[in-house]
mmCIF file of C-alpha atoms in Angstrom:
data_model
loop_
_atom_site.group_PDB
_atom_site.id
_atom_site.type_symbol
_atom_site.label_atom_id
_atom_site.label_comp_id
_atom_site.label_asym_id
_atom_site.label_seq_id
_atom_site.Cartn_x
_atom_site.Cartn_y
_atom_site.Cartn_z
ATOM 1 C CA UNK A 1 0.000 0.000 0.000
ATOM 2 C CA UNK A 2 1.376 3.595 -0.858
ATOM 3 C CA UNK A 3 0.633 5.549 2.170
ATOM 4 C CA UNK A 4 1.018 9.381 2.711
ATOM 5 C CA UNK A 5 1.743 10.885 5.929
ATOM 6 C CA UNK A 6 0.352 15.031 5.868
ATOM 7 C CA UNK A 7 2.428 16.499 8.899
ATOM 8 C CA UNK A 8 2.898 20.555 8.758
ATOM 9 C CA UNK A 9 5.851 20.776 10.929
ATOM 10 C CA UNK A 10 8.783 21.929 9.844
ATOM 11 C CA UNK A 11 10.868 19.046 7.769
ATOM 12 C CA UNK A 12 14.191 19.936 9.781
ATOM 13 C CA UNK A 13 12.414 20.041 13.552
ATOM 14 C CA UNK A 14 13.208 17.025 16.029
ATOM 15 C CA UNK A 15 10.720 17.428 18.660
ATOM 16 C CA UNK A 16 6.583 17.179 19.004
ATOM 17 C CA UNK A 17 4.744 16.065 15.662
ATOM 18 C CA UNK A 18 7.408 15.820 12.871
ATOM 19 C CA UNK A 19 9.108 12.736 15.300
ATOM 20 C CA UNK A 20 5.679 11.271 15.468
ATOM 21 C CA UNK A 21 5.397 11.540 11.643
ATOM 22 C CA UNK A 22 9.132 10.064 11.386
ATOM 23 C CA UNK A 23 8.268 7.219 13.788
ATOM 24 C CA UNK A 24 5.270 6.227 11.787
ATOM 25 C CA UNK A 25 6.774 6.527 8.545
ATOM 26 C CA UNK A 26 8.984 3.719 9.812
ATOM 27 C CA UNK A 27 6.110 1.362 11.072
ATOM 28 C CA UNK A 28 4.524 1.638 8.463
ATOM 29 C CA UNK A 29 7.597 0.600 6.014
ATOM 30 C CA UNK A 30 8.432 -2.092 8.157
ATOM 31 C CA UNK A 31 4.739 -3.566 7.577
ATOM 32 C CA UNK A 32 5.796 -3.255 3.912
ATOM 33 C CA UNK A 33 4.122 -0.084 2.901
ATOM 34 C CA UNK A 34 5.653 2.607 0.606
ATOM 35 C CA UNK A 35 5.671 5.971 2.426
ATOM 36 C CA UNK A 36 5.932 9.792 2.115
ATOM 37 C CA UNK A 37 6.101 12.000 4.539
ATOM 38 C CA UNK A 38 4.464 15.406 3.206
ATOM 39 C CA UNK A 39 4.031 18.760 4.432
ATOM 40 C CA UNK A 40 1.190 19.532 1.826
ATOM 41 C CA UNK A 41 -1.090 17.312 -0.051
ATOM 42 C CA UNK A 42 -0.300 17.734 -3.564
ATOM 43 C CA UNK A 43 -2.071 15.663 -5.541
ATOM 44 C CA UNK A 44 0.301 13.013 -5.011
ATOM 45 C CA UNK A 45 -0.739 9.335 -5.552
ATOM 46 C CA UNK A 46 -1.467 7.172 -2.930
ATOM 47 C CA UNK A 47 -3.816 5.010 -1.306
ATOM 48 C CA UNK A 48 -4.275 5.556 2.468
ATOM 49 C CA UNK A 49 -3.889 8.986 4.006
ATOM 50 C CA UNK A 50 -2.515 9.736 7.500
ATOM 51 C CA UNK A 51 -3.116 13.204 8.862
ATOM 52 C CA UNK A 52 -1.593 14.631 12.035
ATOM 53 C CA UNK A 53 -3.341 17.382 13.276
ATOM 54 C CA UNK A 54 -7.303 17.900 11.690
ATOM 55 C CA UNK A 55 -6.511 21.613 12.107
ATOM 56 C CA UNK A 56 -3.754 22.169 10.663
ATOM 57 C CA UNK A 57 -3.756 19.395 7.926
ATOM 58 C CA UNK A 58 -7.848 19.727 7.036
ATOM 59 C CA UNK A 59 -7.257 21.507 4.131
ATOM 60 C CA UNK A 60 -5.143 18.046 2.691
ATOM 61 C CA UNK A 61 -7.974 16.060 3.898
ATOM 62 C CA UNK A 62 -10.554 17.420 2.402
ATOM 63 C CA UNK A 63 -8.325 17.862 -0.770
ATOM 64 C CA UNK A 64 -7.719 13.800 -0.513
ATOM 65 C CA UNK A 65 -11.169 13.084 0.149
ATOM 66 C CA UNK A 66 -12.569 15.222 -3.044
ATOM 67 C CA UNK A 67 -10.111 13.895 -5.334
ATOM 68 C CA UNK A 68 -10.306 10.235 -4.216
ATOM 69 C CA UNK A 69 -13.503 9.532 -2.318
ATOM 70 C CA UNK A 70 -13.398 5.370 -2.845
ATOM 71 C CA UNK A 71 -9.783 5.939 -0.717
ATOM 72 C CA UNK A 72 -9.746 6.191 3.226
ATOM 73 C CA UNK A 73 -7.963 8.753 5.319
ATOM 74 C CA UNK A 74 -6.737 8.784 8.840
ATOM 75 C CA UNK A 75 -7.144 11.761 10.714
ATOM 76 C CA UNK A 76 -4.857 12.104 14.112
ATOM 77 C CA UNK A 77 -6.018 14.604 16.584
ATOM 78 C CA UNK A 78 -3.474 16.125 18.530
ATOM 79 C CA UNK A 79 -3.909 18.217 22.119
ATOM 80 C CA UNK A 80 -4.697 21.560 20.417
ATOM 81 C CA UNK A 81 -7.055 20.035 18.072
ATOM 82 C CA UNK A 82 -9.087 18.454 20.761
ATOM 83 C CA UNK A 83 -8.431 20.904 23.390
ATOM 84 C CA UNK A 84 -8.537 23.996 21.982
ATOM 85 C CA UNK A 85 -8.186 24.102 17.867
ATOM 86 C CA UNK A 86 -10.988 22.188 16.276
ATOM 87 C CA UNK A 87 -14.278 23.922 18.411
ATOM 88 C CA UNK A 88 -13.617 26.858 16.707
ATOM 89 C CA UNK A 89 -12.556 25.504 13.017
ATOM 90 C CA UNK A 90 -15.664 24.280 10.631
ATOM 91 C CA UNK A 91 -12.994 22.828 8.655
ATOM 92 C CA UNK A 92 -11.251 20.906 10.838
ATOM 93 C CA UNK A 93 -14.766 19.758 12.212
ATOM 94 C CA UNK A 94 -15.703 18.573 8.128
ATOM 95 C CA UNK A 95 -12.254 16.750 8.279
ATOM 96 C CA UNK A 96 -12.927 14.652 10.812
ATOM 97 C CA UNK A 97 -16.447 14.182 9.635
ATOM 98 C CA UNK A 98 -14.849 12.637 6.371
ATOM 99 C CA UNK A 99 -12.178 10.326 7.429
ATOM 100 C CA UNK A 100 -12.581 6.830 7.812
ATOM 101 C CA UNK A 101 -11.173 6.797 11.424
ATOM 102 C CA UNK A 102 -9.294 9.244 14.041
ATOM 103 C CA UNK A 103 -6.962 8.714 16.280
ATOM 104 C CA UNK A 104 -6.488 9.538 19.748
ATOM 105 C CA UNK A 105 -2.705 9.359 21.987
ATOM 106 C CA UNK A 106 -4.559 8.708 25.430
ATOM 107 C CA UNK A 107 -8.423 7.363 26.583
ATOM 108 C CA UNK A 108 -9.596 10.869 28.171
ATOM 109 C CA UNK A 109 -9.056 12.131 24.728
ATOM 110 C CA UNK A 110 -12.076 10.385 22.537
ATOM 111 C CA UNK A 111 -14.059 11.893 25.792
ATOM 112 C CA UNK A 112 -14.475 15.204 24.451
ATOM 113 C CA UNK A 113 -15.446 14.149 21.085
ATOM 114 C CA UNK A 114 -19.197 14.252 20.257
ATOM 115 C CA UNK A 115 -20.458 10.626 20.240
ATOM 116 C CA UNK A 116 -20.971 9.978 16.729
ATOM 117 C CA UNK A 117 -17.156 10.067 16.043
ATOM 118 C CA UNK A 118 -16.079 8.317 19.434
ATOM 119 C CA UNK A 119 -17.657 5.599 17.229
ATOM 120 C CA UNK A 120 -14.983 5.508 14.541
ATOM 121 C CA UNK A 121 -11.838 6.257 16.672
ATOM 122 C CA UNK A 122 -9.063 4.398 18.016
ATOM 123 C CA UNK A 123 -6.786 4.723 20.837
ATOM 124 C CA UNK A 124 -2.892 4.484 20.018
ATOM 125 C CA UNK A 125 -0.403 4.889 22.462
ATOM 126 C CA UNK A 126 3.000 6.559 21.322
ATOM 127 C CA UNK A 127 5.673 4.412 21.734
ATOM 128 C CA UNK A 128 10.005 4.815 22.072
ATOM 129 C CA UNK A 129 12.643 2.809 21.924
ATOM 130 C CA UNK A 130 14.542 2.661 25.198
ATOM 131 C CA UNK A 131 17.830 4.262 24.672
ATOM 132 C CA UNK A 132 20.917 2.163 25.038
ATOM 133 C CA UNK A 133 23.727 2.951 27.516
ATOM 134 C CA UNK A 134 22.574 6.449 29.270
ATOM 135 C CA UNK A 135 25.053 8.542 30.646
ATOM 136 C CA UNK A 136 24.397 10.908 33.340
ATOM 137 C CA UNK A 137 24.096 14.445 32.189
ATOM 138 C CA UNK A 138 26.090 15.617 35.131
ATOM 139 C CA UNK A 139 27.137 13.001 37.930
ATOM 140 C CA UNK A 140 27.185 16.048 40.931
ATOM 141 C CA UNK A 141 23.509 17.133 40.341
ATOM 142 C CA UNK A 142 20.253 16.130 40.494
ATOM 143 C CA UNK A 143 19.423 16.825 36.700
ATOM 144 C CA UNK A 144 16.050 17.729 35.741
ATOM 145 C CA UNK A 145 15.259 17.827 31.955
ATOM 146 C CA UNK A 146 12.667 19.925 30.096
ATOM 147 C CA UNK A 147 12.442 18.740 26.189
ATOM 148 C CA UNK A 148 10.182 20.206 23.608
ATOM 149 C CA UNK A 149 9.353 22.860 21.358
ATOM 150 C CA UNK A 150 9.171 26.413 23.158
ATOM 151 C CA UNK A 151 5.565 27.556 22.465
ATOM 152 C CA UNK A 152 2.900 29.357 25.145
ATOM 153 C CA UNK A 153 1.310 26.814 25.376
ATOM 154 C CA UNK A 154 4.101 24.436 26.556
ATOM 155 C CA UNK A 155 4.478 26.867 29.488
ATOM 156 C CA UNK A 156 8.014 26.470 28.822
ATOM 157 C CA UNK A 157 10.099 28.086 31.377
ATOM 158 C CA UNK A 158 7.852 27.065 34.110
ATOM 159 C CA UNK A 159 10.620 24.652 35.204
ATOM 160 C CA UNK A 160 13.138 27.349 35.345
ATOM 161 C CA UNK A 161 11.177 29.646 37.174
ATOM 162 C CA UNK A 162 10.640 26.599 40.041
ATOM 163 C CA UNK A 163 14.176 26.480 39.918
ATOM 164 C CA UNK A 164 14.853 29.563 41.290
ATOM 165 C CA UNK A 165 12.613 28.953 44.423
ATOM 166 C CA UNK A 166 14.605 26.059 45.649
ATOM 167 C CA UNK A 167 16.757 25.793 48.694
ATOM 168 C CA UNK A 168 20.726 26.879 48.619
ATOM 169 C CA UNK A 169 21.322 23.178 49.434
ATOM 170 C CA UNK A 170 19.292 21.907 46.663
ATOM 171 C CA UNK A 171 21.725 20.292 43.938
ATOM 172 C CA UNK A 172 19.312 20.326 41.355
ATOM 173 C CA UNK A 173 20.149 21.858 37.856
ATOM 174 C CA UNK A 174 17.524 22.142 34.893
ATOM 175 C CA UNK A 175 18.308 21.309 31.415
ATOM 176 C CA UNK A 176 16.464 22.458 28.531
ATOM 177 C CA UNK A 177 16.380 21.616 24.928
ATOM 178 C CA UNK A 178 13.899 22.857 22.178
ATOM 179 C CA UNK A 179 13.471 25.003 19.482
ATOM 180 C CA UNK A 180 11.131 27.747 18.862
ATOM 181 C CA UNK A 181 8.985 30.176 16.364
ATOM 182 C CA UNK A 182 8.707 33.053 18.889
ATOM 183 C CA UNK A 183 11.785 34.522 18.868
ATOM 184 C CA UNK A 184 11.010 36.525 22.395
ATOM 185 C CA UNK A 185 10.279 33.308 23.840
ATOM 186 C CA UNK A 186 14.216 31.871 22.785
ATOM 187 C CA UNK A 187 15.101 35.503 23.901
ATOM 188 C CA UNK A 188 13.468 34.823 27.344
ATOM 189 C CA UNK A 189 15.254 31.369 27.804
ATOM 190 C CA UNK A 190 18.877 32.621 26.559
ATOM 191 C CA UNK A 191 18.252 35.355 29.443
ATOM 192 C CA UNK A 192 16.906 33.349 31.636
ATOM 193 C CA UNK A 193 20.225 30.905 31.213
ATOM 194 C CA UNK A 194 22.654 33.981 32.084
ATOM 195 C CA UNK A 195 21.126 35.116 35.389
ATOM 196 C CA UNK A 196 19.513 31.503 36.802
ATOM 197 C CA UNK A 197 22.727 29.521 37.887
ATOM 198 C CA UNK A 198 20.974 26.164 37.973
ATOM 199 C CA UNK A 199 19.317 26.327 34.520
ATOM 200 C CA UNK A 200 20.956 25.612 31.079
ATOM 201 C CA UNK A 201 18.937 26.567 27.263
ATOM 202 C CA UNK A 202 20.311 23.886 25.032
ATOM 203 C CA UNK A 203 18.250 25.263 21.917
ATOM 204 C CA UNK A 204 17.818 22.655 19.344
ATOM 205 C CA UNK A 205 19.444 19.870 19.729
ATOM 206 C CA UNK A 206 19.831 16.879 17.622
ATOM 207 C CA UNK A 207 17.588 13.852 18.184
ATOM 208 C CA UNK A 208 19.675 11.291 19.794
ATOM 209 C CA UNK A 209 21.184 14.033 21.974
ATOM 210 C CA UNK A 210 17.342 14.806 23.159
ATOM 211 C CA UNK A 211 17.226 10.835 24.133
ATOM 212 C CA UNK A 212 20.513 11.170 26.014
ATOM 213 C CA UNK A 213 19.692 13.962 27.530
ATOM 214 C CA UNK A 214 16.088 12.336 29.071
ATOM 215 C CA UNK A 215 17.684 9.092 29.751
ATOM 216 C CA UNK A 216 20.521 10.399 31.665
ATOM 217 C CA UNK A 217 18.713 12.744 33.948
ATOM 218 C CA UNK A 218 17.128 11.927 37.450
ATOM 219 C CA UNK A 219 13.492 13.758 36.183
ATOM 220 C CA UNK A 220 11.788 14.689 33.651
ATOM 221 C CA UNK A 221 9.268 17.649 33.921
ATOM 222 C CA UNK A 222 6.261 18.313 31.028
ATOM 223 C CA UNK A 223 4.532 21.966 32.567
ATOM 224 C CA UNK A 224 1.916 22.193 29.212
ATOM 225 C CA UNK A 225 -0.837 23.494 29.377
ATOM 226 C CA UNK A 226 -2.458 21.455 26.403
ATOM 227 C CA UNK A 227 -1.420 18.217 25.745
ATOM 228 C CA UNK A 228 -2.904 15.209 23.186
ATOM 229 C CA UNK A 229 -0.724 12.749 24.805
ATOM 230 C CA UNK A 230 3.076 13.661 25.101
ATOM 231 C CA UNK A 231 5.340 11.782 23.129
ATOM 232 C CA UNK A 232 8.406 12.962 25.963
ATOM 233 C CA UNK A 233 6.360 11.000 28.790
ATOM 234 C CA UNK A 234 6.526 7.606 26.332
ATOM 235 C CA UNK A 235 10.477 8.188 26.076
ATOM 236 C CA UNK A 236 10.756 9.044 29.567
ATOM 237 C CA UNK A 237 8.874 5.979 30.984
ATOM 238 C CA UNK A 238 10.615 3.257 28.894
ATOM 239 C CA UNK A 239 14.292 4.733 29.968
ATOM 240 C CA UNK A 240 12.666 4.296 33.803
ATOM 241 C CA UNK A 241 13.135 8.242 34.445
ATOM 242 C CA UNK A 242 10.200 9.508 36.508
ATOM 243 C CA UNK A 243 7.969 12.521 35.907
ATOM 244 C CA UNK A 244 6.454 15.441 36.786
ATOM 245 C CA UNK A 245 3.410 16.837 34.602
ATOM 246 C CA UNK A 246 0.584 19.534 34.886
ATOM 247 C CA UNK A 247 -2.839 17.593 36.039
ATOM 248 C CA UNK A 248 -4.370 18.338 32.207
ATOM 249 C CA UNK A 249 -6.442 15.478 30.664
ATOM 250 C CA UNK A 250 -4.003 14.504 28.152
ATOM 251 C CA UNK A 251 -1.046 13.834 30.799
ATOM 252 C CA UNK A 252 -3.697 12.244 33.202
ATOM 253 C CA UNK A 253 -4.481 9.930 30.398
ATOM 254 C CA UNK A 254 -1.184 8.672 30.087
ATOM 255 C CA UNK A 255 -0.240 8.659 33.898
ATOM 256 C CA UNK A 256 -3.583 8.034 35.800
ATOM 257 C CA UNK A 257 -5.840 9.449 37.677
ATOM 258 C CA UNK A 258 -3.776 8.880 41.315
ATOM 259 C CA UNK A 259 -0.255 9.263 39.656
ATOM 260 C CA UNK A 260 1.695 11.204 42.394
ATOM 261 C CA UNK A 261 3.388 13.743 40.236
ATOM 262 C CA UNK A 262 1.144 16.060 39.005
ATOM 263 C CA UNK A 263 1.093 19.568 39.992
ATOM 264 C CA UNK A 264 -1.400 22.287 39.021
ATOM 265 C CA UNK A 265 -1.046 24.157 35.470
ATOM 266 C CA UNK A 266 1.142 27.599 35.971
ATOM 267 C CA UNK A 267 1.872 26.288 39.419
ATOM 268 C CA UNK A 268 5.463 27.388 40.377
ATOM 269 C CA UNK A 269 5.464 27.098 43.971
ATOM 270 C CA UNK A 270 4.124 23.803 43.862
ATOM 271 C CA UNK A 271 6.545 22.609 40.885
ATOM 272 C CA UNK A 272 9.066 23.613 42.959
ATOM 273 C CA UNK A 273 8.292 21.514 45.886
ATOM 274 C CA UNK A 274 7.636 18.594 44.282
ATOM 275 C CA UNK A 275 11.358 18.812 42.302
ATOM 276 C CA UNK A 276 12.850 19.370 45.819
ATOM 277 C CA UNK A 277 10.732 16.806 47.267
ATOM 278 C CA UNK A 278 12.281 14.242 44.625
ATOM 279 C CA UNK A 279 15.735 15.351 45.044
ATOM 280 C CA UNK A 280 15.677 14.565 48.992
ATOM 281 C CA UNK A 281 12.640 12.554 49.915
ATOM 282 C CA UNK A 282 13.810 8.504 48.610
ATOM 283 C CA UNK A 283 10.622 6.888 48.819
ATOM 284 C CA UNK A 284 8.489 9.548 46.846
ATOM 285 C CA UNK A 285 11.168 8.826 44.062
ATOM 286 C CA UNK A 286 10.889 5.545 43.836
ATOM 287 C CA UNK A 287 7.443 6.029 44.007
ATOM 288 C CA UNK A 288 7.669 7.696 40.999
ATOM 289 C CA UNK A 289 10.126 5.237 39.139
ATOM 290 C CA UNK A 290 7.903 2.541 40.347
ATOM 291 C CA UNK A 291 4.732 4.040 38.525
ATOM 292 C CA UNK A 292 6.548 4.757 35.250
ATOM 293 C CA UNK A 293 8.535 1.449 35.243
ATOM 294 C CA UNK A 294 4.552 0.115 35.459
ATOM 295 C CA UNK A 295 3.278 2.020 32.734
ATOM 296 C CA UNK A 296 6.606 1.260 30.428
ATOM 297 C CA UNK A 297 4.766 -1.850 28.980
ATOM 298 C CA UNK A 298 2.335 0.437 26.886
ATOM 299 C CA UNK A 299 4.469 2.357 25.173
ATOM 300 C CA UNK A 300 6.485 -0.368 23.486
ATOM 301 C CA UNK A 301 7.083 -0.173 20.208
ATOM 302 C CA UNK A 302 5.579 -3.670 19.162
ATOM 303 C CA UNK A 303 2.260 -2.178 21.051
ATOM 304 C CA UNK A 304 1.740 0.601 18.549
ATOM 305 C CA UNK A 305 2.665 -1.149 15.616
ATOM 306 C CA UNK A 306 0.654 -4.350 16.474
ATOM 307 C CA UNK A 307 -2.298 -1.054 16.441
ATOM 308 C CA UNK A 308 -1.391 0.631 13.535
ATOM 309 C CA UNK A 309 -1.568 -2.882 11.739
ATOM 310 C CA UNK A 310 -4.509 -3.214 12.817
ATOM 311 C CA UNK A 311 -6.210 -0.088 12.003
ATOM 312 C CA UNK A 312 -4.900 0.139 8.326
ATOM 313 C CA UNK A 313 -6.189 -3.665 7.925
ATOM 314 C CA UNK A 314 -9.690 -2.432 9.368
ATOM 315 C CA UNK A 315 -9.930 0.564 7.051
ATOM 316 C CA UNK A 316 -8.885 -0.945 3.809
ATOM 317 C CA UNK A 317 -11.259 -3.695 4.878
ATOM 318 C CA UNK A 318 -13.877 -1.022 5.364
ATOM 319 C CA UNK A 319 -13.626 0.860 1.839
ATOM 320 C CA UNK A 320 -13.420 -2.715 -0.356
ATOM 321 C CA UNK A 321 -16.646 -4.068 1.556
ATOM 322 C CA UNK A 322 -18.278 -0.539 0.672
ATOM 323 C CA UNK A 323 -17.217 -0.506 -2.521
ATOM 324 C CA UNK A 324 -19.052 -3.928 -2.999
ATOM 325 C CA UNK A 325 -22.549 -2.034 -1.429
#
């Protein structure tokens, strides 16, 4: 099968949807499939589409689905789709309306759809490989790592903000890599680096540096304020580092409800004591490492392609039995 992937993010980006894209691009040859990964649809010839994001990629959708209405589509809905994008976009709604099945990163997610697509969409968990021989990013600190692109939305210098209202004795230091569109936002970070003596901007980093840098620190910290289902928390569980996330639905649906580290979106104070309370209180991190070493088993990488075989066999098997109607 000659499958397209539509993902808008930038081609040369190594964090948020163009990995996802990447990642599925290889499933899906390793099943045997011919890919493309596309930032536009074109015109191009193919017979299943994948689309990651309705919002942003409707427009290819609905291209697709005019020029080639006997071939299905596969529309993925990401945290600012269902959170905050598609309730206000009549053409994201009529792309979602028109493919053959959506996907959803975590349960809570389908939740919020209305219940006539719940119907046609499937849950699939984003998987990572673990990474192989992790160094420690620094041996003398307790490292905490902050990965992703650098967007309002990610909240992302809540972490370094925390930072600054730990104890003296605290050893922790806060790593960050990601890149950015908003130039005042890279501006903020680069400042942010020079006067905060326990945070570090990394910028954009390249993609096996981002695994090295997750796997070798003690925590990993996601302060978003929308999320569909955070790749980072798959690649932090299966390298067994623990995590602390904003209580949102799309990192409760990864985590659970009673996961222990969760602390309130925008919440500095209480970031801050729950970094310091994993630095010096043992048994709340192995708590922690205990919950994510539990949830590791879902995001394996034979778990979502095992799904994704699934759910191309089911829609191919939908569109030749309507074909015979």
């Amino acid at each position: 099968m000659r499958i397209q992937i539509i993902c808008t993010a930038s081609p040369i980006s190594v964090y948020g949807d163009r990995v996802t894209a990447l990642r599925w691009s290889e499933i899906f040859r390793d099943m045997g499939h011919a890919v493309e990964v596309a930032q536009h649809y074109g015109g191009t010839i193919c017979d299943l589409m994948v689309a990651l994001n309705a919002y942003r990629c409707a427009d290819a959708v609905l291209q697709f689905r005019k020029r080639h209405p006997e071939k299905p589509s596969i529309v993925a809905l990401t945290g600012t789709d269902i959170y905050r994008d598609v309730a206000h976009s009549p053409k994201a709604q009529e792309a979602m309306e028109v493919a053959d099945r959506l996907v959803v990163f975590q349960p809570l997610a389908a939740q919020v759809l209305p219940e006539h697509l719940r119907k046609k969409t499937r849950l699939i968990y984003q998987s990572a490989e673990q990474t192989r021989d992790p160094t420690p990013v620094d041996r003398n600190a307790f490292v905490v790592a902050v990965v992703g692109h650098l967007r309002q939305d990610k909240d992302p210098l809540r972490t370094a903000a925390a930072s600054r209202l730990l104890p003296e004795t605290s050893k922790i230091r806060v790593f960050q890599a990601g890149d950015a569109d908003d130039g005042d936002l890279v501006y903020q970070a680069r400042q942010e680096a020079l006067t905060n003596r326990r945070y570090r901007y990394l910028g954009s980093i390249p993609r096996w540096k981002v695994r090295q840098l997750i796997a070798g620190s003690n925590l990993l910290v996601l302060s978003s304020l929308i999320e569909g289902g955070a790749s980072v928390i798959s690649e932090a569980v299966v390298d067994y580092v623990p995590v602390l996330a904003t209580r949102i639905p799309g990192n409760v649906g990864l985590l659970g409800e009673d996961y222990p580290g969760y602390f309130e979106p925008g919440d500095t104070e209480g970031l801050a004591r729950l970094m310091y309370r994993a630095e010096t209180d043992p048994d709340f991190y192995q708590a922690l490492k205990t919950r994510c070493a539990l949830l590791a088993r879902q995001f394996r990488p034979e778990q979502e392609e095992k799904a994704w075989a699934q759910l191309i066999k089911e829609v191919a098997k939908a569109r030749r039995s309507a074909a015979k109607t």
